[in-house]
Amino acid sequence: GAGVSQSPSNKVTEKGKDVELRCDPISGHTALYWYRQRLGQGLEFLIYFQGNSAPDKSGLPSDRFSAERTGESVSTLTIQRTQQEDSAVYLCASSLALVNTEAFFGQGTRLTVV
Amino acid sequence: TQLLEQSPQFLSIQEGENLTVYCNSSSVFSSLQWYRQEPGEGPVLLVTVVTGGEVKKLKRLTFQFGDARKDSSLHITAAQPGDTGLYLCAGEGSNYKLTFGKGTLLTVNP
């Protein structure tokens, strides 16, 4: 595709349910990032993939959060047993794994836990 | 852990005024990027600075990278309502990981 695509664009879920967020990066981009953005706030780093490997998972808030990437393409972010504090916009970005590379962002998935 | 501190967090000014926002870190970055984010959208890259002391201009926006490559500033001249948005700086570390600051939310009032 022409840009980074995220789905769903909006998700409302009940507390305690599991959710899966999907990111389709730009073709050929080997680096992929997940960030969380709470209302009116900046970007909180969650996890970063280089190819299918995640060298840095330090941003995952708890063991309820996990992510994977396959085929150096699609990535999924899974949140188990969702809590109200998980409500936020989850942004995905991809970039070429080169120095001074631009990150291209999707429009995000707005997650609301009720 | 590489951290980027942005200041101010919020800025509300009148059309025509000048402003500067700052991005500071104790870490050295190979490059630093500035993004602008509008409501409901993902951030979009404005500029990348690479060399210590580098200055780049984009119309009314002037970006500067500190000599030690630890800090940067964004100066906007004669701000317009269309400049309203969240301005984010991001530093690229040695492993290509992008670390973002929390952003400066700019409101330019007509």
PDB file of C-alpha atoms in Angstrom:
ATOM      1  CA  GLY A   1       0.000   0.000   0.000  1.00  0.00           C
ATOM      2  CA  ALA A   2       0.903   3.635  -0.283  1.00  0.00           C
ATOM      3  CA  GLY A   3       1.095   4.251   3.438  1.00  0.00           C
ATOM      4  CA  VAL A   4       0.937   2.612   6.827  1.00  0.00           C
ATOM      5  CA  SER A   5      -2.464   1.094   7.426  1.00  0.00           C
ATOM      6  CA  GLN A   6      -3.920   0.303  10.839  1.00  0.00           C
ATOM      7  CA  SER A   7      -7.054  -1.583  11.703  1.00  0.00           C
ATOM      8  CA  PRO A   8      -9.498  -1.231  13.199  1.00  0.00           C
ATOM      9  CA  SER A   9      -9.580   2.558  13.277  1.00  0.00           C
ATOM     10  CA  ASN A  10     -11.796   2.450  16.349  1.00  0.00           C
ATOM     11  CA  LYS A  11     -12.369  -0.288  18.886  1.00  0.00           C
ATOM     12  CA  VAL A  12     -14.661  -0.279  21.893  1.00  0.00           C
ATOM     13  CA  THR A  13     -14.259  -3.261  24.174  1.00  0.00           C
ATOM     14  CA  GLU A  14     -15.418  -4.361  27.579  1.00  0.00           C
ATOM     15  CA  LYS A  15     -13.020  -4.470  30.472  1.00  0.00           C
ATOM     16  CA  GLY A  16     -11.388  -7.881  30.725  1.00  0.00           C
ATOM     17  CA  LYS A  17     -11.671  -8.752  27.048  1.00  0.00           C
ATOM     18  CA  ASP A  18      -8.686  -9.294  24.767  1.00  0.00           C
ATOM     19  CA  VAL A  19      -8.066  -7.056  21.740  1.00  0.00           C
ATOM     20  CA  GLU A  20      -5.816  -7.365  18.726  1.00  0.00           C
ATOM     21  CA  LEU A  21      -4.604  -4.345  16.781  1.00  0.00           C
ATOM     22  CA  ARG A  22      -3.140  -4.687  13.324  1.00  0.00           C
ATOM     23  CA  CYS A  23      -0.514  -2.690  11.452  1.00  0.00           C
ATOM     24  CA  ASP A  24       0.387  -3.028   7.768  1.00  0.00           C
ATOM     25  CA  PRO A  25       3.644  -1.126   7.200  1.00  0.00           C
ATOM     26  CA  ILE A  26       4.919   0.339   3.976  1.00  0.00           C
ATOM     27  CA  SER A  27       6.306  -2.422   1.783  1.00  0.00           C
ATOM     28  CA  GLY A  28      10.052  -2.802   2.198  1.00  0.00           C
ATOM     29  CA  HIS A  29      10.241  -1.015   5.526  1.00  0.00           C
ATOM     30  CA  THR A  30      12.107  -3.276   7.897  1.00  0.00           C
ATOM     31  CA  ALA A  31      11.673  -1.187  11.043  1.00  0.00           C
ATOM     32  CA  LEU A  32       8.282  -1.038  12.729  1.00  0.00           C
ATOM     33  CA  TYR A  33       7.285   0.800  15.889  1.00  0.00           C
ATOM     34  CA  TRP A  34       4.275   0.780  18.178  1.00  0.00           C
ATOM     35  CA  TYR A  35       3.482   3.825  20.274  1.00  0.00           C
ATOM     36  CA  ARG A  36       0.642   4.692  22.621  1.00  0.00           C
ATOM     37  CA  GLN A  37      -0.799   8.171  22.833  1.00  0.00           C
ATOM     38  CA  ARG A  38      -3.204   9.190  25.549  1.00  0.00           C
ATOM     39  CA  LEU A  39      -5.518  12.128  24.981  1.00  0.00           C
ATOM     40  CA  GLY A  40      -3.542  15.370  24.663  1.00  0.00           C
ATOM     41  CA  GLN A  41      -0.255  13.631  25.355  1.00  0.00           C
ATOM     42  CA  GLY A  42       2.891  12.755  23.427  1.00  0.00           C
ATOM     43  CA  LEU A  43       3.987   9.375  22.128  1.00  0.00           C
ATOM     44  CA  GLU A  44       4.813   6.612  24.585  1.00  0.00           C
ATOM     45  CA  PHE A  45       7.146   3.997  23.090  1.00  0.00           C
ATOM     46  CA  LEU A  46       5.872   0.416  23.383  1.00  0.00           C
ATOM     47  CA  ILE A  47       7.960  -1.859  21.185  1.00  0.00           C
ATOM     48  CA  TYR A  48      10.198  -1.786  18.139  1.00  0.00           C
ATOM     49  CA  PHE A  49      10.800  -4.436  15.460  1.00  0.00           C
ATOM     50  CA  GLN A  50      13.830  -4.776  13.231  1.00  0.00           C
ATOM     51  CA  GLY A  51      12.645  -7.305  10.674  1.00  0.00           C
ATOM     52  CA  ASN A  52      10.676  -9.862  12.681  1.00  0.00           C
ATOM     53  CA  SER A  53      12.768  -9.412  15.807  1.00  0.00           C
ATOM     54  CA  ALA A  54      11.977  -7.092  18.676  1.00  0.00           C
ATOM     55  CA  PRO A  55      15.300  -5.742  20.026  1.00  0.00           C
ATOM     56  CA  ASP A  56      13.546  -3.464  22.470  1.00  0.00           C
ATOM     57  CA  LYS A  57      10.383  -4.393  24.336  1.00  0.00           C
ATOM     58  CA  SER A  58      11.121  -2.084  27.222  1.00  0.00           C
ATOM     59  CA  GLY A  59       8.063   0.052  26.659  1.00  0.00           C
ATOM     60  CA  LEU A  60       5.427  -2.636  27.044  1.00  0.00           C
ATOM     61  CA  PRO A  61       3.458  -1.536  30.140  1.00  0.00           C
ATOM     62  CA  SER A  62       2.738  -5.002  31.504  1.00  0.00           C
ATOM     63  CA  ASP A  63       2.730  -8.683  30.617  1.00  0.00           C
ATOM     64  CA  ARG A  64      -0.809  -8.205  29.291  1.00  0.00           C
ATOM     65  CA  PHE A  65       0.769  -6.544  26.259  1.00  0.00           C
ATOM     66  CA  SER A  66       2.475  -8.519  23.504  1.00  0.00           C
ATOM     67  CA  ALA A  67       3.348  -7.969  19.877  1.00  0.00           C
ATOM     68  CA  GLU A  68       4.574  -9.973  16.970  1.00  0.00           C
ATOM     69  CA  ARG A  69       5.588  -9.399  13.411  1.00  0.00           C
ATOM     70  CA  THR A  70       5.712 -11.911  10.599  1.00  0.00           C
ATOM     71  CA  GLY A  71       7.195 -11.896   7.118  1.00  0.00           C
ATOM     72  CA  GLU A  72       8.838  -8.551   7.873  1.00  0.00           C
ATOM     73  CA  SER A  73       5.418  -7.162   7.199  1.00  0.00           C
ATOM     74  CA  VAL A  74       2.240  -7.203   9.254  1.00  0.00           C
ATOM     75  CA  SER A  75       2.435  -6.659  12.982  1.00  0.00           C
ATOM     76  CA  THR A  76      -0.184  -7.282  15.641  1.00  0.00           C
ATOM     77  CA  LEU A  77      -0.330  -5.761  19.097  1.00  0.00           C
ATOM     78  CA  THR A  78      -2.366  -7.834  21.525  1.00  0.00           C
ATOM     79  CA  ILE A  79      -3.711  -6.582  24.821  1.00  0.00           C
ATOM     80  CA  GLN A  80      -5.102  -9.241  27.110  1.00  0.00           C
ATOM     81  CA  ARG A  81      -7.638  -8.652  29.869  1.00  0.00           C
ATOM     82  CA  THR A  82      -8.024  -5.003  28.918  1.00  0.00           C
ATOM     83  CA  GLN A  83      -8.281  -2.358  31.613  1.00  0.00           C
ATOM     84  CA  GLN A  84      -9.726   1.141  31.427  1.00  0.00           C
ATOM     85  CA  GLU A  85      -6.238   2.666  31.622  1.00  0.00           C
ATOM     86  CA  ASP A  86      -5.456   0.926  28.321  1.00  0.00           C
ATOM     87  CA  SER A  87      -7.781   3.383  26.572  1.00  0.00           C
ATOM     88  CA  ALA A  88      -5.669   5.412  24.152  1.00  0.00           C
ATOM     89  CA  VAL A  89      -4.735   5.782  20.503  1.00  0.00           C
ATOM     90  CA  TYR A  90      -2.249   3.135  19.432  1.00  0.00           C
ATOM     91  CA  LEU A  91       0.004   4.363  16.633  1.00  0.00           C
ATOM     92  CA  CYS A  92       2.135   2.251  14.350  1.00  0.00           C
ATOM     93  CA  ALA A  93       5.018   3.586  12.264  1.00  0.00           C
ATOM     94  CA  SER A  94       7.438   2.034   9.820  1.00  0.00           C
ATOM     95  CA  SER A  95      10.777   3.146   8.429  1.00  0.00           C
ATOM     96  CA  LEU A  96      13.687   1.951   6.374  1.00  0.00           C
ATOM     97  CA  ALA A  97      16.414   0.531   8.600  1.00  0.00           C
ATOM     98  CA  LEU A  98      18.908   3.190   7.588  1.00  0.00           C
ATOM     99  CA  VAL A  99      20.399   6.164   9.352  1.00  0.00           C
ATOM    100  CA  ASN A 100      18.379   9.387   9.322  1.00  0.00           C
ATOM    101  CA  THR A 101      15.306   7.552   8.229  1.00  0.00           C
ATOM    102  CA  GLU A 102      11.811   9.031   8.359  1.00  0.00           C
ATOM    103  CA  ALA A 103       9.100   7.231  10.301  1.00  0.00           C
ATOM    104  CA  PHE A 104       5.776   7.071   8.505  1.00  0.00           C
ATOM    105  CA  PHE A 105       2.792   6.804  10.782  1.00  0.00           C
ATOM    106  CA  GLY A 106      -0.610   5.249  10.376  1.00  0.00           C
ATOM    107  CA  GLN A 107      -3.684   7.075  11.599  1.00  0.00           C
ATOM    108  CA  GLY A 108      -3.865   4.927  14.674  1.00  0.00           C
ATOM    109  CA  THR A 109      -6.399   2.716  16.403  1.00  0.00           C
ATOM    110  CA  ARG A 110      -8.496   4.458  19.013  1.00  0.00           C
ATOM    111  CA  LEU A 111      -9.131   1.946  21.787  1.00  0.00           C
ATOM    112  CA  THR A 112     -11.823   2.577  24.362  1.00  0.00           C
ATOM    113  CA  VAL A 113     -12.231   0.159  27.244  1.00  0.00           C
ATOM    114  CA  VAL A 114     -15.601   0.459  28.981  1.00  0.00           C
TER     115      VAL A 114
ATOM    116  CA  THR B   1      17.455   4.727  28.228  1.00  0.00           C
ATOM    117  CA  GLN B   2      17.529   7.773  26.002  1.00  0.00           C
ATOM    118  CA  LEU B   3      15.013  10.423  27.038  1.00  0.00           C
ATOM    119  CA  LEU B   4      13.949  13.588  25.258  1.00  0.00           C
ATOM    120  CA  GLU B   5      12.449  16.443  27.237  1.00  0.00           C
ATOM    121  CA  GLN B   6      10.355  18.971  25.361  1.00  0.00           C
ATOM    122  CA  SER B   7       9.414  22.405  26.588  1.00  0.00           C
ATOM    123  CA  PRO B   8       7.106  24.089  26.947  1.00  0.00           C
ATOM    124  CA  GLN B   9       4.434  21.409  27.129  1.00  0.00           C
ATOM    125  CA  PHE B  10       1.704  23.856  26.130  1.00  0.00           C
ATOM    126  CA  LEU B  11       1.956  27.161  24.269  1.00  0.00           C
ATOM    127  CA  SER B  12      -0.873  29.499  23.299  1.00  0.00           C
ATOM    128  CA  ILE B  13      -0.014  32.609  21.322  1.00  0.00           C
ATOM    129  CA  GLN B  14      -1.577  35.197  19.048  1.00  0.00           C
ATOM    130  CA  GLU B  15      -1.226  35.179  15.288  1.00  0.00           C
ATOM    131  CA  GLY B  16       1.915  37.018  14.205  1.00  0.00           C
ATOM    132  CA  GLU B  17       3.979  36.240  17.301  1.00  0.00           C
ATOM    133  CA  ASN B  18       7.254  34.344  17.264  1.00  0.00           C
ATOM    134  CA  LEU B  19       7.937  31.266  19.375  1.00  0.00           C
ATOM    135  CA  THR B  20      10.608  28.722  20.171  1.00  0.00           C
ATOM    136  CA  VAL B  21      10.177  25.187  21.446  1.00  0.00           C
ATOM    137  CA  TYR B  22      12.980  23.095  22.838  1.00  0.00           C
ATOM    138  CA  CYS B  23      14.014  19.475  22.839  1.00  0.00           C
ATOM    139  CA  ASN B  24      16.732  18.416  25.283  1.00  0.00           C
ATOM    140  CA  SER B  25      18.479  15.211  26.228  1.00  0.00           C
ATOM    141  CA  SER B  26      21.512  13.974  28.112  1.00  0.00           C
ATOM    142  CA  SER B  27      22.105  11.471  25.316  1.00  0.00           C
ATOM    143  CA  VAL B  28      23.755  11.938  21.946  1.00  0.00           C
ATOM    144  CA  PHE B  29      21.654  11.141  18.903  1.00  0.00           C
ATOM    145  CA  SER B  30      22.842  10.332  15.395  1.00  0.00           C
ATOM    146  CA  SER B  31      20.019  12.469  14.090  1.00  0.00           C
ATOM    147  CA  LEU B  32      17.030  14.332  15.384  1.00  0.00           C
ATOM    148  CA  GLN B  33      13.673  14.734  13.721  1.00  0.00           C
ATOM    149  CA  TRP B  34      10.786  17.114  14.211  1.00  0.00           C
ATOM    150  CA  TYR B  35       7.222  15.987  13.520  1.00  0.00           C
ATOM    151  CA  ARG B  36       3.904  17.798  13.551  1.00  0.00           C
ATOM    152  CA  GLN B  37       0.679  16.047  14.459  1.00  0.00           C
ATOM    153  CA  GLU B  38      -2.834  17.308  13.817  1.00  0.00           C
ATOM    154  CA  PRO B  39      -5.893  15.947  15.657  1.00  0.00           C
ATOM    155  CA  GLY B  40      -6.933  12.501  14.484  1.00  0.00           C
ATOM    156  CA  GLU B  41      -3.828  12.025  12.382  1.00  0.00           C
ATOM    157  CA  GLY B  42      -0.443  10.411  12.824  1.00  0.00           C
ATOM    158  CA  PRO B  43       2.660  12.611  13.111  1.00  0.00           C
ATOM    159  CA  VAL B  44       4.220  13.841   9.869  1.00  0.00           C
ATOM    160  CA  LEU B  45       7.915  14.548   9.478  1.00  0.00           C
ATOM    161  CA  LEU B  46       8.945  18.208   9.124  1.00  0.00           C
ATOM    162  CA  VAL B  47      12.726  17.966   9.096  1.00  0.00           C
ATOM    163  CA  THR B  48      15.720  15.829  10.013  1.00  0.00           C
ATOM    164  CA  VAL B  49      18.909  17.374  11.383  1.00  0.00           C
ATOM    165  CA  VAL B  50      22.091  15.350  11.411  1.00  0.00           C
ATOM    166  CA  THR B  51      25.180  17.472  11.959  1.00  0.00           C
ATOM    167  CA  GLY B  52      25.990  19.227  15.241  1.00  0.00           C
ATOM    168  CA  GLY B  53      25.287  22.950  14.858  1.00  0.00           C
ATOM    169  CA  GLU B  54      23.171  22.381  11.773  1.00  0.00           C
ATOM    170  CA  VAL B  55      20.431  24.892  10.995  1.00  0.00           C
ATOM    171  CA  LYS B  56      17.608  24.139   8.584  1.00  0.00           C
ATOM    172  CA  LYS B  57      14.880  26.467   7.438  1.00  0.00           C
ATOM    173  CA  LEU B  58      11.470  25.478   6.174  1.00  0.00           C
ATOM    174  CA  LYS B  59       9.596  28.664   5.241  1.00  0.00           C
ATOM    175  CA  ARG B  60       8.837  30.302   8.614  1.00  0.00           C
ATOM    176  CA  LEU B  61      10.245  27.408  10.620  1.00  0.00           C
ATOM    177  CA  THR B  62      13.900  27.279  11.672  1.00  0.00           C
ATOM    178  CA  PHE B  63      15.352  24.115  13.180  1.00  0.00           C
ATOM    179  CA  GLN B  64      18.680  23.926  14.973  1.00  0.00           C
ATOM    180  CA  PHE B  65      20.653  20.918  16.192  1.00  0.00           C
ATOM    181  CA  GLY B  66      22.951  21.529  19.132  1.00  0.00           C
ATOM    182  CA  ASP B  67      26.707  21.295  18.679  1.00  0.00           C
ATOM    183  CA  ALA B  68      26.857  18.197  20.884  1.00  0.00           C
ATOM    184  CA  ARG B  69      23.861  16.593  19.121  1.00  0.00           C
ATOM    185  CA  LYS B  70      21.953  16.371  22.394  1.00  0.00           C
ATOM    186  CA  ASP B  71      19.418  19.134  21.917  1.00  0.00           C
ATOM    187  CA  SER B  72      17.414  20.940  19.293  1.00  0.00           C
ATOM    188  CA  SER B  73      15.112  23.891  18.904  1.00  0.00           C
ATOM    189  CA  LEU B  74      12.285  24.860  16.595  1.00  0.00           C
ATOM    190  CA  HIS B  75      11.626  28.537  16.010  1.00  0.00           C
ATOM    191  CA  ILE B  76       8.481  29.742  14.239  1.00  0.00           C
ATOM    192  CA  THR B  77       8.335  33.292  12.925  1.00  0.00           C
ATOM    193  CA  ALA B  78       5.045  35.134  12.558  1.00  0.00           C
ATOM    194  CA  ALA B  79       2.937  32.180  13.646  1.00  0.00           C
ATOM    195  CA  GLN B  80      -0.336  31.519  11.851  1.00  0.00           C
ATOM    196  CA  PRO B  81      -3.439  29.591  12.966  1.00  0.00           C
ATOM    197  CA  GLY B  82      -2.457  26.853  10.507  1.00  0.00           C
ATOM    198  CA  ASP B  83       0.646  26.200  12.603  1.00  0.00           C
ATOM    199  CA  THR B  84      -1.552  24.881  15.412  1.00  0.00           C
ATOM    200  CA  GLY B  85      -0.702  21.304  16.323  1.00  0.00           C
ATOM    201  CA  LEU B  86       1.424  19.006  18.458  1.00  0.00           C
ATOM    202  CA  TYR B  87       5.137  19.342  17.690  1.00  0.00           C
ATOM    203  CA  LEU B  88       7.213  16.291  18.513  1.00  0.00           C
ATOM    204  CA  CYS B  89      10.943  15.773  18.435  1.00  0.00           C
ATOM    205  CA  ALA B  90      12.417  12.306  17.963  1.00  0.00           C
ATOM    206  CA  GLY B  91      15.996  11.184  18.354  1.00  0.00           C
ATOM    207  CA  GLU B  92      17.531   8.321  16.441  1.00  0.00           C
ATOM    208  CA  GLY B  93      19.841   6.204  18.553  1.00  0.00           C
ATOM    209  CA  SER B  94      22.651   3.894  17.557  1.00  0.00           C
ATOM    210  CA  ASN B  95      20.243   1.008  16.874  1.00  0.00           C
ATOM    211  CA  TYR B  96      17.944   3.132  14.686  1.00  0.00           C
ATOM    212  CA  LYS B  97      15.302   3.219  17.393  1.00  0.00           C
ATOM    213  CA  LEU B  98      13.293   6.438  17.395  1.00  0.00           C
ATOM    214  CA  THR B  99      12.639   7.928  20.817  1.00  0.00           C
ATOM    215  CA  PHE B 100       9.991  10.642  20.972  1.00  0.00           C
ATOM    216  CA  GLY B 101       9.548  13.499  23.360  1.00  0.00           C
ATOM    217  CA  LYS B 102       6.132  14.170  24.879  1.00  0.00           C
ATOM    218  CA  GLY B 103       5.542  17.086  22.532  1.00  0.00           C
ATOM    219  CA  THR B 104       4.616  20.749  22.631  1.00  0.00           C
ATOM    220  CA  LEU B 105       0.963  21.527  21.989  1.00  0.00           C
ATOM    221  CA  LEU B 106       0.868  24.829  20.109  1.00  0.00           C
ATOM    222  CA  THR B 107      -2.284  26.887  19.681  1.00  0.00           C
ATOM    223  CA  VAL B 108      -2.154  29.976  17.493  1.00  0.00           C
ATOM    224  CA  ASN B 109      -5.172  32.200  18.000  1.00  0.00           C
ATOM    225  CA  PRO B 110      -6.447  34.423  15.152  1.00  0.00           C
TER     226      PRO B 110
END
